[in-house]
Amino acid sequence: MIAIINYGVGNLFSLTSSFKAIGYEAIVTSNKDEILSADHVVLPGVGAFKDAKDKLRDSGLEDAVKEVVKKGTPILGICLGMQLLFDKSYEFGEHEGLGLIKGKVIPIGDIVSKDYKIPQIGWNALAFKKKSKLFKYIKNGDYVYFVHSYFASECEESTTSTCEYGASLTASVEKDNVYGCQFHPEKSGDVGLKILKAFCEL
Amino acid sequence: MITKRIIPCLDVRDGRVVKGVNFKGLNDVDSPVALAEYYSSCGADELVFYDITASSDGRKLFTDILTETAKKVFIPLTVGGGINTVEDFDRVLKCGADKVSVNSGAIRNPNLIKEASELYGSQCVVLSVDIKRVDEEFHVFAKGGREDTGIEALSWIKRGVELGAGEIVVNSIDTDGVKKGFDIELLKKVCELVNVPVIASGGAGSIDDFIELFKKIPAIDAGLAASIFHFKEVEIMDLKKRMKEENIEVRL
C-alpha cells in the first residue's frame, strides 16, 4: 500500500490516479498509523513553503514523516514536497525545512538571467548526474513537467539529475530511502509513470 | 532546455467537443475523454478544456468529464469556462485540473485573480484574454468573444500579471477560425510586456503557422489550437517532428 500524505496542500487526485494507472493502490491519508504502516510514502505539495511546512507541523504529520524515514520506508517528495526535505528555504524569508537532505531552497531568479521566465512552467529534459533507482525505466534526456519558482541548491551529494534553465537546476535527489522530484511525475506522461513504477518497486 | 508546448484545446458544450468559426456556428466533433486520451498518446504537451457556454448562461462545467479524463490522462490539464469565484477553482481542482483559466469572471472581478493566486499559487491561475482590434486599439472581449468591454487589452494583461496570473492565453478573435496564422503583431506585444509564460491562440491553420510563431517570437511558450487538431488537418506528431527539424526545442 502507498500512502499519500494529506496535510491540506495540493491536488492529490492526479497522483492517486497515476498510481492506479500503473497497478498500485494508493490511499490519501492524514492518519499517522496508516502512514507508518505503508510500504511506500509520498509527500506531495504545491503552494508556498512556509504555509506547507506549518500545515505539516500543525497536523502532527511532521513527526510521522521523520519516523517513516527512520524506519527505512521509501519516501518520495514531489515538487514542494521535495523542497520540504531540505534544511532550509528562502521563499519569502528564511524557513526551516525537515532537514532530511542537506541543502537549501532558493529562488531560480537568484541565479538565472532575466530572459528566463519565472516560474519555470513546462517540459524540460533530465540530465542524469548519478545512478538512481528511480531511473530504472527511463533514459537520460527524457522530458518531465516542471512548475516551480524555487529550486534546491548546495545539494550536489544527493542530486541525481538536473535540468537546464539558464543554469543547472536540481531536478531529483536521493539519499538512502529518501527520494525527491522537483518535477511532477504524475503530470509527465509515460516517463512520469515509469518513475512512479520504479519507486513502487523499491 | 525547456520545450515549446503544443496544446490542443477542447471546447466542451453539453458533454461534447465543439469548435466554431469565429465562435459561431458550432458543430460537434467527438467525445472529450476519448479526444483527450488520443491527444495525450500522440504527443500533446498539455490539454485545455473550456466550457464555452458557461460564461454566458451560467452553465456549470461537466466535472464528471474532467474527472474521467484526469483518471486516464497524465499531462497537465487546464480548465476554463464559468470560473467566477474561488469556489469554482476549488470545484475543478478537486476533479483533477492543474490550472484554472479565468476570463469573463476576472473582468467582472479582477480580485478573483489575486484571491485565487494567493490560495492556490500563481502557477494555477491562467488569465485567458479574447482580444479584437477596435479602432486601431486592442480591446478585451467578454462572454465568449461576443461583448466588447472597451478595456484596452495590453493594460488588462499587465494588470492580470500584477494581480498574480501565472500564465496568459492570448486569443485573437481577428485570426481565430480563419486559419491564416497566429496574430504575430499582438503576440509580440504581449511577450514584450510580461515575464510569465504566454500561450498563443487563434489562427493556426497549418504546421507552417506554428513554425512561423515560434521563429518570429522566440519568447512565446506555447501554441494552442482546436479545430485543426480535431479534424486532423494537423497531426501533433508531424508538427513536433517538423519543429525539431527547424531546431525548435520540442518534446518528442
Coordinates of C-alpha atoms in Angstrom, one line a residue:
Chain A
M1 CA 0.0 0.0 0.0
I2 CA 1.2 3.5 -0.9
A3 CA 0.3 6.3 1.5
I4 CA 0.0 9.8 0.0
I5 CA 0.3 12.2 2.9
N6 CA -2.7 14.6 3.1
Y7 CA -1.8 17.7 5.1
G8 CA -4.2 20.1 3.3
V9 CA -1.9 21.1 0.5
G10 CA -2.4 20.4 -3.2
N11 CA -4.4 18.4 -5.5
L12 CA -4.0 14.7 -4.9
F13 CA -6.4 13.4 -7.5
S14 CA -4.0 13.0 -10.3
L15 CA -1.3 11.5 -8.1
T16 CA -3.8 8.8 -6.8
S17 CA -5.0 8.2 -10.4
S18 CA -1.4 7.8 -11.7
F19 CA -0.6 5.1 -9.1
K20 CA -3.8 3.3 -10.1
A21 CA -2.9 3.5 -13.7
I22 CA 0.3 1.6 -13.1
G23 CA -1.5 -1.0 -11.0
Y24 CA -0.8 0.2 -7.4
E25 CA -3.3 1.1 -4.8
A26 CA -2.6 4.4 -3.1
I27 CA -4.5 6.0 -0.3
V28 CA -4.7 9.6 0.6
T29 CA -4.4 9.9 4.3
S30 CA -3.6 12.1 7.3
N31 CA -3.7 9.1 9.7
K32 CA -0.3 8.6 11.3
D33 CA -0.8 4.8 11.7
E34 CA -1.7 4.4 8.0
I35 CA 1.3 6.4 7.0
L36 CA 3.7 4.4 9.3
S37 CA 2.4 1.0 8.1
A38 CA 2.6 1.9 4.4
D39 CA 5.2 0.2 2.1
H40 CA 5.8 3.5 0.3
V41 CA 5.1 7.0 1.3
V42 CA 4.6 10.1 -0.9
L43 CA 4.9 13.7 0.4
P44 CA 3.2 15.9 -2.2
G45 CA 2.9 19.7 -2.1
V46 CA 2.1 22.8 -4.0
G47 CA 2.0 26.4 -2.9
A48 CA 4.2 28.3 -0.5
F49 CA 6.9 26.6 1.6
K50 CA 6.1 28.2 4.9
D51 CA 2.4 27.5 4.6
A52 CA 3.1 23.9 3.8
K53 CA 5.6 23.4 6.5
D54 CA 3.3 24.9 9.1
K55 CA 0.4 22.7 7.9
L56 CA 2.6 19.6 8.1
R57 CA 3.7 20.5 11.6
D58 CA 0.2 21.5 12.8
S59 CA -1.3 18.3 11.5
G60 CA 1.2 16.4 13.6
L61 CA 2.5 14.7 10.4
E62 CA 6.0 16.1 10.5
D63 CA 6.9 13.5 13.1
A64 CA 5.3 10.8 11.0
V65 CA 7.5 11.8 8.0
K66 CA 10.6 11.6 10.2
E67 CA 9.6 8.2 11.6
V68 CA 9.0 6.9 8.1
V69 CA 12.5 7.9 7.1
K70 CA 14.0 6.4 10.2
K71 CA 12.1 3.1 9.6
G72 CA 13.7 2.9 6.1
T73 CA 10.4 3.1 4.2
P74 CA 10.9 4.6 0.7
I75 CA 9.5 8.1 0.7
L76 CA 9.1 10.4 -2.3
G77 CA 8.8 14.1 -2.0
I78 CA 7.2 15.8 -5.1
C79 CA 7.7 19.4 -6.1
L80 CA 7.2 21.4 -2.9
G81 CA 7.2 18.1 -1.1
M82 CA 10.7 17.6 -2.3
Q83 CA 11.7 21.1 -1.2
L84 CA 10.4 20.4 2.3
L85 CA 13.0 17.6 2.7
F86 CA 15.9 20.1 2.8
D87 CA 17.4 22.1 5.6
K88 CA 16.1 25.5 4.7
S89 CA 14.1 27.5 2.3
Y90 CA 14.5 31.2 1.4
E91 CA 11.0 31.6 0.0
F92 CA 9.6 34.8 1.5
G93 CA 12.0 34.9 4.4
E94 CA 14.0 32.1 5.9
H95 CA 12.3 28.9 7.0
E96 CA 13.4 25.6 8.5
G97 CA 12.7 22.5 6.4
L98 CA 12.6 18.9 7.5
G99 CA 16.4 18.6 7.4
L100 CA 16.4 15.2 5.8
I101 CA 18.6 16.2 2.9
K102 CA 21.4 18.6 3.1
G103 CA 20.9 21.8 1.0
K104 CA 18.8 24.9 0.8
V105 CA 15.9 26.1 -1.4
I106 CA 16.5 29.4 -3.2
P107 CA 14.7 31.5 -5.9
I108 CA 15.5 30.5 -9.5
G109 CA 15.7 34.2 -10.2
D110 CA 18.8 34.5 -8.0
I111 CA 21.0 32.6 -10.5
V112 CA 19.4 32.9 -13.9
S113 CA 19.2 35.9 -16.2
K114 CA 16.0 37.9 -16.6
D115 CA 15.5 36.4 -20.0
Y116 CA 14.2 33.3 -18.2
K117 CA 10.6 33.4 -17.2
I118 CA 9.7 32.6 -13.6
P119 CA 8.1 30.2 -12.7
Q120 CA 9.7 27.6 -15.0
I121 CA 6.5 26.1 -16.4
G122 CA 6.8 23.3 -18.9
W123 CA 8.6 20.2 -20.1
N124 CA 12.4 20.0 -19.6
A125 CA 14.9 17.3 -20.2
L126 CA 16.5 15.4 -17.3
A127 CA 20.3 15.3 -17.3
F128 CA 21.4 12.4 -15.2
K129 CA 24.1 13.1 -12.6
K130 CA 24.1 9.9 -10.7
K131 CA 22.6 6.5 -10.8
S132 CA 19.2 6.4 -9.3
K133 CA 16.8 3.5 -8.8
L134 CA 14.0 5.9 -9.9
F135 CA 15.6 6.0 -13.4
K136 CA 15.3 2.2 -13.9
Y137 CA 12.8 2.6 -16.8
I138 CA 13.8 5.9 -18.2
K139 CA 16.7 7.4 -20.1
N140 CA 18.9 10.4 -19.9
G141 CA 17.3 13.3 -21.8
D142 CA 13.7 12.2 -21.2
Y143 CA 11.3 15.0 -20.6
V144 CA 9.3 15.7 -17.5
Y145 CA 6.9 18.5 -16.5
F146 CA 8.1 21.3 -14.1
V147 CA 6.3 24.1 -12.4
H148 CA 8.4 26.0 -9.9
S149 CA 10.0 29.3 -8.9
Y150 CA 12.4 27.9 -6.3
F151 CA 15.0 25.1 -6.5
A152 CA 17.3 23.2 -4.2
S153 CA 20.9 24.2 -4.2
E154 CA 24.1 23.2 -2.4
C155 CA 22.9 19.6 -2.5
E156 CA 25.4 18.1 -5.0
E157 CA 25.9 15.0 -2.9
S158 CA 22.2 13.9 -3.2
T159 CA 21.5 15.3 -6.7
T160 CA 20.7 12.5 -9.2
S161 CA 19.5 14.7 -12.1
T162 CA 19.3 18.3 -13.2
C163 CA 17.5 20.3 -15.9
E164 CA 18.9 23.2 -17.9
Y165 CA 17.1 26.5 -17.4
G166 CA 19.7 29.2 -17.7
A167 CA 21.5 27.2 -15.1
S168 CA 21.6 23.6 -14.0
L169 CA 18.6 23.3 -11.6
T170 CA 18.2 20.3 -9.3
A171 CA 15.6 18.0 -10.7
S172 CA 15.8 15.0 -8.5
V173 CA 17.6 13.9 -5.3
E174 CA 18.2 10.7 -3.4
K175 CA 19.6 9.9 0.0
D176 CA 19.2 6.4 1.3
N177 CA 15.5 5.8 1.4
V178 CA 14.5 9.5 0.8
Y179 CA 13.7 10.5 -2.8
G180 CA 12.6 13.8 -4.3
C181 CA 11.4 15.1 -7.6
Q182 CA 11.2 18.8 -8.4
F183 CA 9.1 17.9 -11.4
H184 CA 5.6 16.3 -11.4
P185 CA 5.9 12.6 -12.3
E186 CA 2.0 12.4 -12.2
K187 CA 1.9 15.0 -14.9
S188 CA 4.9 13.8 -17.0
G189 CA 3.1 11.3 -19.2
D190 CA 4.6 7.9 -19.7
V191 CA 8.0 9.0 -18.4
G192 CA 6.5 10.1 -15.2
L193 CA 4.5 6.9 -14.8
K194 CA 7.7 4.9 -15.3
I195 CA 9.4 6.9 -12.5
L196 CA 6.5 6.2 -10.2
K197 CA 6.6 2.5 -11.1
A198 CA 10.3 2.3 -10.3
F199 CA 9.5 4.0 -6.9
C200 CA 6.8 1.5 -6.2
E201 CA 9.1 -1.4 -6.9
L202 CA 11.7 -0.2 -4.3
Chain B
M1 CA 16.2 23.3 -22.3
I2 CA 12.5 23.9 -21.7
T3 CA 10.4 23.0 -24.7
K4 CA 7.8 24.9 -26.7
R5 CA 4.4 23.4 -25.8
I6 CA 1.7 22.3 -28.2
I7 CA -1.7 22.4 -26.6
P8 CA -4.9 21.1 -28.1
C9 CA -8.0 22.9 -26.8
L10 CA -11.2 21.1 -26.3
D11 CA -14.2 23.4 -26.3
V12 CA -16.9 21.5 -24.4
R13 CA -20.6 22.0 -24.6
D14 CA -23.2 19.6 -23.2
G15 CA -20.5 17.0 -22.7
R16 CA -19.3 17.2 -26.3
V17 CA -16.3 18.8 -28.0
V18 CA -17.3 21.7 -30.3
K19 CA -15.4 24.2 -32.3
G20 CA -16.8 27.2 -34.2
V21 CA -15.5 29.6 -36.7
N22 CA -15.2 33.0 -35.1
F23 CA -17.1 31.4 -32.1
K24 CA -20.3 31.0 -34.1
G25 CA -21.9 28.0 -35.9
L26 CA -20.6 25.4 -33.5
N27 CA -20.5 21.7 -34.6
D28 CA -19.9 18.5 -32.7
V29 CA -16.6 16.6 -33.2
D30 CA -16.0 13.9 -30.6
S31 CA -16.1 12.8 -27.0
P32 CA -13.9 14.9 -24.8
V33 CA -12.4 11.9 -22.8
A34 CA -11.6 10.0 -26.0
L35 CA -10.1 13.0 -27.6
A36 CA -8.0 13.8 -24.5
E37 CA -6.6 10.3 -24.5
Y38 CA -5.9 10.4 -28.2
Y39 CA -4.0 13.7 -27.9
S40 CA -2.0 12.6 -24.9
S41 CA -0.9 9.5 -26.7
C42 CA 0.3 11.4 -29.8
G43 CA 2.4 13.9 -28.0
A44 CA 0.2 16.8 -26.8
D45 CA 2.1 18.7 -24.0
E46 CA -1.0 19.8 -22.2
L47 CA -4.7 20.0 -22.6
V48 CA -7.2 22.8 -22.2
F49 CA -10.9 22.2 -21.5
Y50 CA -13.1 25.2 -22.0
D51 CA -16.8 25.2 -21.2
I52 CA -17.5 27.8 -23.9
T53 CA -21.1 28.4 -23.0
A54 CA -20.7 28.7 -19.2
S55 CA -19.8 32.3 -19.1
S56 CA -22.9 33.5 -20.9
D57 CA -25.6 31.3 -19.5
G58 CA -24.0 30.2 -16.2
R59 CA -24.0 26.6 -17.0
K60 CA -21.6 24.6 -14.9
L61 CA -18.8 22.6 -16.3
F62 CA -19.3 18.9 -16.6
T63 CA -17.0 17.9 -13.9
D64 CA -17.5 14.2 -14.4
I65 CA -15.9 14.5 -17.8
L66 CA -13.0 16.2 -16.2
T67 CA -12.7 13.5 -13.6
E68 CA -12.9 10.8 -16.2
T69 CA -10.1 12.5 -18.2
A70 CA -7.9 13.1 -15.2
K71 CA -8.1 9.4 -14.4
K72 CA -6.6 8.4 -17.7
V73 CA -4.5 11.3 -18.9
F74 CA -1.3 12.2 -17.1
I75 CA -0.3 15.5 -18.7
P76 CA -1.3 19.0 -17.3
L77 CA -4.9 19.9 -17.6
T78 CA -6.2 23.4 -17.7
V79 CA -9.9 24.1 -17.2
G80 CA -11.8 27.2 -18.1
G81 CA -15.3 28.5 -18.6
G82 CA -17.7 29.8 -16.0
I83 CA -15.0 30.4 -13.4
N84 CA -16.3 33.3 -11.3
T85 CA -15.3 32.5 -7.7
V86 CA -12.6 30.7 -5.8
E87 CA -15.3 28.1 -5.1
D88 CA -15.3 27.4 -8.9
F89 CA -11.5 27.0 -8.7
D90 CA -11.9 24.5 -5.9
R91 CA -14.6 22.6 -7.7
V92 CA -12.4 22.0 -10.8
L93 CA -9.1 21.5 -9.0
K94 CA -10.7 18.7 -7.0
C95 CA -11.7 16.9 -10.2
G96 CA -8.1 16.8 -11.4
A97 CA -7.4 20.2 -13.1
D98 CA -3.9 21.5 -12.6
K99 CA -4.6 25.1 -13.8
V100 CA -7.7 27.1 -14.0
S101 CA -8.3 29.7 -16.6
V102 CA -10.2 32.8 -15.9
N103 CA -11.7 35.2 -18.5
S104 CA -15.1 37.0 -18.1
G105 CA -15.1 36.2 -14.3
A106 CA -11.8 38.1 -13.9
I107 CA -13.1 41.0 -16.0
R108 CA -16.1 41.4 -13.7
N109 CA -14.0 40.9 -10.6
P110 CA -10.2 41.3 -11.1
N111 CA -9.7 40.5 -7.5
L112 CA -10.5 36.9 -8.3
I113 CA -7.0 36.6 -9.8
K114 CA -5.4 37.8 -6.6
E115 CA -7.6 35.7 -4.3
A116 CA -7.0 32.5 -6.3
S117 CA -3.3 33.0 -6.8
E118 CA -2.9 33.6 -3.0
L119 CA -4.8 30.4 -2.3
Y120 CA -3.5 28.1 -5.0
G121 CA -0.4 29.8 -6.2
S122 CA 0.2 31.8 -9.4
Q123 CA 1.1 28.7 -11.3
C124 CA -2.5 27.6 -11.0
V125 CA -4.1 30.8 -12.4
V126 CA -4.2 31.3 -16.1
L127 CA -5.6 34.6 -17.5
S128 CA -7.3 34.0 -20.8
V129 CA -8.0 37.0 -22.9
D130 CA -10.1 37.3 -26.0
I131 CA -8.8 40.2 -28.0
K132 CA -10.1 42.0 -31.1
R133 CA -8.9 45.2 -32.8
V134 CA -11.4 48.0 -32.5
D135 CA -10.5 51.4 -34.0
E136 CA -6.7 50.6 -34.1
E137 CA -6.8 49.5 -30.5
F138 CA -6.8 46.1 -28.9
H139 CA -9.9 45.5 -26.9
V140 CA -10.8 42.8 -24.4
F141 CA -14.0 40.9 -25.3
A142 CA -16.1 39.1 -22.8
K143 CA -18.7 36.4 -22.9
G144 CA -17.0 34.1 -25.3
G145 CA -16.0 36.9 -27.6
R146 CA -19.4 38.4 -28.0
E147 CA -19.2 41.6 -25.9
D148 CA -16.7 44.4 -26.3
T149 CA -15.7 45.5 -22.8
G150 CA -13.9 48.6 -24.1
I151 CA -11.0 47.7 -21.9
E152 CA -7.5 48.1 -23.6
A153 CA -6.1 44.6 -23.8
L154 CA -2.4 45.1 -23.0
S155 CA -3.1 47.1 -19.9
W156 CA -5.5 44.4 -18.8
I157 CA -2.9 41.7 -19.3
K158 CA -0.3 43.7 -17.4
R159 CA -2.7 44.2 -14.5
G160 CA -3.6 40.5 -14.5
V161 CA 0.0 39.5 -14.1
E162 CA 0.4 42.1 -11.3
L163 CA -2.6 40.5 -9.6
G164 CA -1.0 37.1 -9.7
A165 CA -1.8 35.4 -13.0
G166 CA 0.9 32.9 -13.7
E167 CA 0.3 32.4 -17.4
I168 CA -1.5 34.2 -20.2
V169 CA -3.5 32.8 -23.0
V170 CA -3.9 35.3 -25.8
N171 CA -6.7 34.5 -28.1
S172 CA -7.0 36.8 -31.1
I173 CA -10.6 36.9 -32.3
D174 CA -9.4 38.6 -35.5
T175 CA -7.4 35.5 -36.5
D176 CA -9.5 32.8 -34.8
G177 CA -11.1 30.3 -37.1
V178 CA -9.6 32.0 -40.2
K179 CA -6.6 29.6 -40.3
K180 CA -4.2 32.1 -41.8
G181 CA -1.7 32.1 -39.0
F182 CA -1.4 33.4 -35.4
D183 CA -1.7 37.1 -34.6
I184 CA 2.1 37.8 -34.6
E185 CA 1.7 41.5 -34.1
L186 CA -0.4 41.2 -31.0
L187 CA 1.5 38.2 -29.5
K188 CA 4.8 40.1 -29.9
K189 CA 3.4 43.0 -27.9
V190 CA 2.2 40.7 -25.1
C191 CA 5.6 38.9 -24.9
E192 CA 7.4 42.2 -24.6
L193 CA 5.1 43.2 -21.8
V194 CA 5.1 40.4 -19.4
N195 CA 7.6 37.9 -17.9
V196 CA 5.2 34.9 -17.4
P197 CA 4.5 32.2 -20.0
V198 CA 2.4 33.4 -23.0
I199 CA 0.3 30.9 -24.9
A200 CA -0.7 31.8 -28.5
S201 CA -4.3 31.0 -29.6
G202 CA -6.4 31.7 -32.6
G203 CA -5.5 31.3 -36.3
A204 CA -3.4 28.2 -36.7
G205 CA -4.2 26.5 -40.0
S206 CA -1.1 24.6 -40.8
I207 CA 2.2 23.3 -39.4
D208 CA 3.9 26.4 -41.1
D209 CA 1.8 28.7 -38.9
F210 CA 3.3 27.1 -35.7
I211 CA 6.8 27.3 -37.2
E212 CA 6.3 31.0 -38.0
L213 CA 5.0 31.6 -34.5
F214 CA 8.0 30.1 -32.7
K215 CA 10.6 31.5 -35.2
K216 CA 9.2 35.1 -35.2
I217 CA 8.5 35.2 -31.4
P218 CA 11.2 33.2 -29.5
A219 CA 9.7 34.3 -26.2
I220 CA 6.4 32.6 -26.9
D221 CA 5.9 29.5 -24.8
A222 CA 3.1 27.5 -26.4
G223 CA 0.8 27.3 -29.4
L224 CA -2.8 26.4 -28.8
A225 CA -5.4 25.2 -31.3
A226 CA -8.6 23.3 -31.6
S227 CA -10.2 22.5 -34.9
I228 CA -7.1 21.7 -36.9
F229 CA -6.2 19.0 -34.4
H230 CA -9.8 17.7 -34.1
F231 CA -10.2 17.4 -37.8
K232 CA -6.7 16.0 -38.2
E233 CA -5.7 18.8 -40.6
V234 CA -2.5 18.9 -38.5
E235 CA -1.3 15.8 -36.6
I236 CA 0.5 16.8 -33.4
M237 CA 3.3 14.2 -34.0
D238 CA 4.0 15.6 -37.5
L239 CA 4.0 19.1 -36.2
K240 CA 6.5 18.2 -33.4
K241 CA 8.8 16.4 -35.8
R242 CA 8.9 19.4 -38.1
M243 CA 9.6 21.7 -35.1
K244 CA 12.6 19.5 -34.3
E245 CA 13.8 19.8 -37.9
E246 CA 13.6 23.5 -37.6
N247 CA 15.7 23.4 -34.4
I248 CA 12.8 24.5 -32.2
E249 CA 13.1 22.9 -28.7
V250 CA 10.3 20.2 -28.5
R251 CA 9.4 17.1 -26.6
L252 CA 9.3 14.1 -28.9

